Short mmCIF file of C-alpha atoms in Angstrom, two decimals:
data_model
loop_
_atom_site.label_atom_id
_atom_site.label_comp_id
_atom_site.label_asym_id
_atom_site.label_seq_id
_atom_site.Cartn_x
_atom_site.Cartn_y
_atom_site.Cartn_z
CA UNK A 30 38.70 165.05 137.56
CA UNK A 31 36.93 167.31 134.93
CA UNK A 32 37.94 168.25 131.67
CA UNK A 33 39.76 171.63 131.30
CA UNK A 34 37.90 174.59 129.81
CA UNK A 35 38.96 175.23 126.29
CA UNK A 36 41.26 178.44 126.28
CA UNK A 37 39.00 181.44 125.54
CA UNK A 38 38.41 182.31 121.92
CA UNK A 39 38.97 178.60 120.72
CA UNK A 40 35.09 178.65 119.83
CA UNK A 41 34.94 174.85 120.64
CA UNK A 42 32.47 173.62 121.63
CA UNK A 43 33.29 171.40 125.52
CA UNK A 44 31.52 168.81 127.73
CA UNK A 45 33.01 168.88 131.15
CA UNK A 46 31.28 166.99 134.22
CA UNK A 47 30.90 170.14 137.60
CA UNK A 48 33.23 170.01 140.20
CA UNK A 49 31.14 168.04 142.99
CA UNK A 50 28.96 165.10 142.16
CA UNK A 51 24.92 165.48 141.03
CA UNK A 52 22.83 163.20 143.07
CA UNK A 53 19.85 161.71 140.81
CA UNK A 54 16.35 162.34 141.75
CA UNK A 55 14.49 159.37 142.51
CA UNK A 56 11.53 159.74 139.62
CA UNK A 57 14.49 160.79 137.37
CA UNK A 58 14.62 158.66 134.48
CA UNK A 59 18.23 159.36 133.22
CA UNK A 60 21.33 159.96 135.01
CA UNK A 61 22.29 163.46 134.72
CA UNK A 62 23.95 164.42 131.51
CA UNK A 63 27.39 166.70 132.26
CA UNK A 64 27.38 170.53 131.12
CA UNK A 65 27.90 171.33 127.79
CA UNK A 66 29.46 174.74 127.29
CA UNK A 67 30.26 176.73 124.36
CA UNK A 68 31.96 180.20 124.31
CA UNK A 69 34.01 182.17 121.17
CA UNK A 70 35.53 185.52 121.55
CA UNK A 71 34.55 188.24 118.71
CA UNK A 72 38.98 188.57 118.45
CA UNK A 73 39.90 186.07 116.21
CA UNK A 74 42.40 185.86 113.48
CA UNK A 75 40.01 185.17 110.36
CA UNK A 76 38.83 188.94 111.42
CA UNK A 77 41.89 189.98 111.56
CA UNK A 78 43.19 188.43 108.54
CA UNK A 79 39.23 189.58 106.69
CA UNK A 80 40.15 193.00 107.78
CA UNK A 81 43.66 193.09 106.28
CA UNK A 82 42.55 191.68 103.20
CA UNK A 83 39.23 194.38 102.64
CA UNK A 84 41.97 197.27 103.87
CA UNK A 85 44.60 196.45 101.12
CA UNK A 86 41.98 195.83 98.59
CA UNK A 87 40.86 198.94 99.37
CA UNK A 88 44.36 200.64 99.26
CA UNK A 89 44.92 198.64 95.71
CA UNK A 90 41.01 200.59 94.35
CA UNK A 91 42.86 203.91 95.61
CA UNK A 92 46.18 203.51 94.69
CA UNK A 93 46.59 201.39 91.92
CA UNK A 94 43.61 202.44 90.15
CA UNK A 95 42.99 205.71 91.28
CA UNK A 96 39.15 205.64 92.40
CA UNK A 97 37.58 208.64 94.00
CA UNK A 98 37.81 209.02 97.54
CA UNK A 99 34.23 209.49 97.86
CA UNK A 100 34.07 204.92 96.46
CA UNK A 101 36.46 204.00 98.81
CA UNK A 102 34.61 205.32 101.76
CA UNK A 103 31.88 204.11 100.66
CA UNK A 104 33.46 200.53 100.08
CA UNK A 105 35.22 201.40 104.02
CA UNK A 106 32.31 201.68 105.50
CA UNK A 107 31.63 197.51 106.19
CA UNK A 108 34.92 197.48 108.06
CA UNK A 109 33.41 199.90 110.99
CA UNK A 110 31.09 196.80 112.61
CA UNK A 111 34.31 194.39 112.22
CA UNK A 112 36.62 196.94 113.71
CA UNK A 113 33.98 197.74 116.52
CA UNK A 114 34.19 193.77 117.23
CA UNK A 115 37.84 193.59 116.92
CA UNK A 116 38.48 196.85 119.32
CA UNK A 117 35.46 195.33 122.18
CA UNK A 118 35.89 191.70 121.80
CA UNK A 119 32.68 190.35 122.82
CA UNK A 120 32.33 186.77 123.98
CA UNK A 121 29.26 184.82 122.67
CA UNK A 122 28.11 181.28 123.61
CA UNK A 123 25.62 178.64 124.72
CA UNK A 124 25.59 176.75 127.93
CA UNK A 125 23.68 173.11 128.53
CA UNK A 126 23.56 172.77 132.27
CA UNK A 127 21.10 170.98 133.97
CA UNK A 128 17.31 171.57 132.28
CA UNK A 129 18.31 174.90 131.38
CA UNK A 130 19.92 176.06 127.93
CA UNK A 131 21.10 179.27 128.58
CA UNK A 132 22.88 181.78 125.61
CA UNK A 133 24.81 185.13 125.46
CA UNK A 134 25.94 187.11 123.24
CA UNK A 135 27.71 190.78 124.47
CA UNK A 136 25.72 191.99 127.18
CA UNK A 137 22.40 190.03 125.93
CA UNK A 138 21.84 186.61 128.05
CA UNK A 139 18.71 184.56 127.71
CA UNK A 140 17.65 181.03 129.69
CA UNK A 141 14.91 178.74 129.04
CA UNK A 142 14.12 175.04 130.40
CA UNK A 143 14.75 172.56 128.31
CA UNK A 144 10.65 171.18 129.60
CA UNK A 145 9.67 174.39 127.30
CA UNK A 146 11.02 173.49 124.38
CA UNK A 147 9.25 171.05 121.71
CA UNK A 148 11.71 170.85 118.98
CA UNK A 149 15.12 172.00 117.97
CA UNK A 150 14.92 173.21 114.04
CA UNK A 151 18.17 173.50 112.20
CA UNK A 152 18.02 174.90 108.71
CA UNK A 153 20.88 175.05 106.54
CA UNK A 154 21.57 177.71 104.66
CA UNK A 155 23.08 178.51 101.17
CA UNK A 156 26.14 179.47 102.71
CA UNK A 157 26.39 176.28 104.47
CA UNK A 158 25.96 177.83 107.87
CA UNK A 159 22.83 176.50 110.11
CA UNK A 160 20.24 178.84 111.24
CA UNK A 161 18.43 177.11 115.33
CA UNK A 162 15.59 177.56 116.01
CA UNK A 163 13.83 176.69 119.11
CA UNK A 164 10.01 175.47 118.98
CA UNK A 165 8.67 175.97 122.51
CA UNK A 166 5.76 173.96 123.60
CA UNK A 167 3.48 176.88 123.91
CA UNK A 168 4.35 177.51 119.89
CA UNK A 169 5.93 180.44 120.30
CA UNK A 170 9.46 180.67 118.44
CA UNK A 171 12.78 181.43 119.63
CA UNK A 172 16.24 181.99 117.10
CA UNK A 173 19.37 181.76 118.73
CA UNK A 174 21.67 184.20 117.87
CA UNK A 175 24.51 182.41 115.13
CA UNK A 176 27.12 184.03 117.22
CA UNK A 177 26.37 182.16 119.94
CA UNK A 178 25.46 178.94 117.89
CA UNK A 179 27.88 175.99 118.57
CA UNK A 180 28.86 173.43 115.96
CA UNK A 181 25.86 171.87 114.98
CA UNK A 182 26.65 168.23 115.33
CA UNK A 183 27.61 168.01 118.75
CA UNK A 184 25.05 170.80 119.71
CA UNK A 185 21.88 168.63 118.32
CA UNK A 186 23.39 165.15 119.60
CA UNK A 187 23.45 167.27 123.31
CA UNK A 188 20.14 168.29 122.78
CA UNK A 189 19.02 164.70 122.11
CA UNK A 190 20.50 163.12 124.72
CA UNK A 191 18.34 165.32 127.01
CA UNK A 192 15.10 164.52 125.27
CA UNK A 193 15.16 168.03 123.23
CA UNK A 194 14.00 166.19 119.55
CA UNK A 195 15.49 168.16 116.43
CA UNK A 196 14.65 168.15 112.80
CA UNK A 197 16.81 169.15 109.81
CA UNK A 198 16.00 171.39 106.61
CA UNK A 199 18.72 171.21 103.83
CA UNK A 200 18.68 175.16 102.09
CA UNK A 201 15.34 176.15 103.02
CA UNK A 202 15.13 179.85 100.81
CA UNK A 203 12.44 180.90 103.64
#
């Protein structure tokens, strides 16, 4: 019996095996590896809880200390992507099925086989957050979007187990 989905918006990352058996090729050198999906929602409550924070600081600059109107709207105007997000909600996320990798992010959806691609380049960042990128064969160079990334642990030991090689760079400034 398969795994349950993770309830949308958990932005956990889940192997689950499909619903009918995979028969294995006979050249196939592996046994088929189960999916690997991914999927957050852009509604979450560290948005929520950002935006609250950035709206009382801003009441705090207007009330407490009197600023111009003309500061706070400027200091406002970073809340208009993250209330865009909050109001449309878009899901973002990475799928392993197969010898495809396929990604989304709002409308935006983008496949590749996993043949293609040559290495799998994760570069930390100052902020701690990792930065994939995808080395294709041909050399061409392919970022996937962060909101779609998945935690980076499981996501590179997936990639691994179906032959995709990776390579890490601790706080590369470039």
């Amino acid at each position: 019996m398969p795994d349950p989905k993770p309830p949308v918006g958990s932005g956990r990352a889940h192997n689950h095996a499909p619903g009918q058996e995979r028969t294995q090729d006979a050249g196939a050198k592996h046994a088929p590896h189960p999916d690997y999906h991914f999927q957050r929602q852009g509604r979450s409550l560290s948005l929520v809880l950002a935006l609250l924070c950035w709206i009382l600081a801003l009441a705090t600059l207007g009330l407490v200390l009197e600023a111009a109107g003309w500061i706070i709207l400027i200091f406002a105007l970073p809340t208009l992507p993250a209330i865009w997000d909050l109001w449309r909600n878009p899901s973002s996320g990475l799928v392993l099925e197969g010898d495809q990798i396929t990604w989304f992010t709002g409308t935006a959806r983008n496949s590749l086989a996993l043949q293609d691609i040559q290495l799998l380049r994760l570069d930390q960042r100052w902020d701690f957050s990792f930065r994939a990128t995808l080395i294709l064969r041909s050399g061409g160079k392919i970022r996937l979007p962060q909101s779609a990334l998945p935690p980076v642990d499981p996501f590179e030991q997936e990639m691994q187990d179906r032959g995709v090689t990776s390579e890490r760079h601790h706080f590369t400034v470039f």
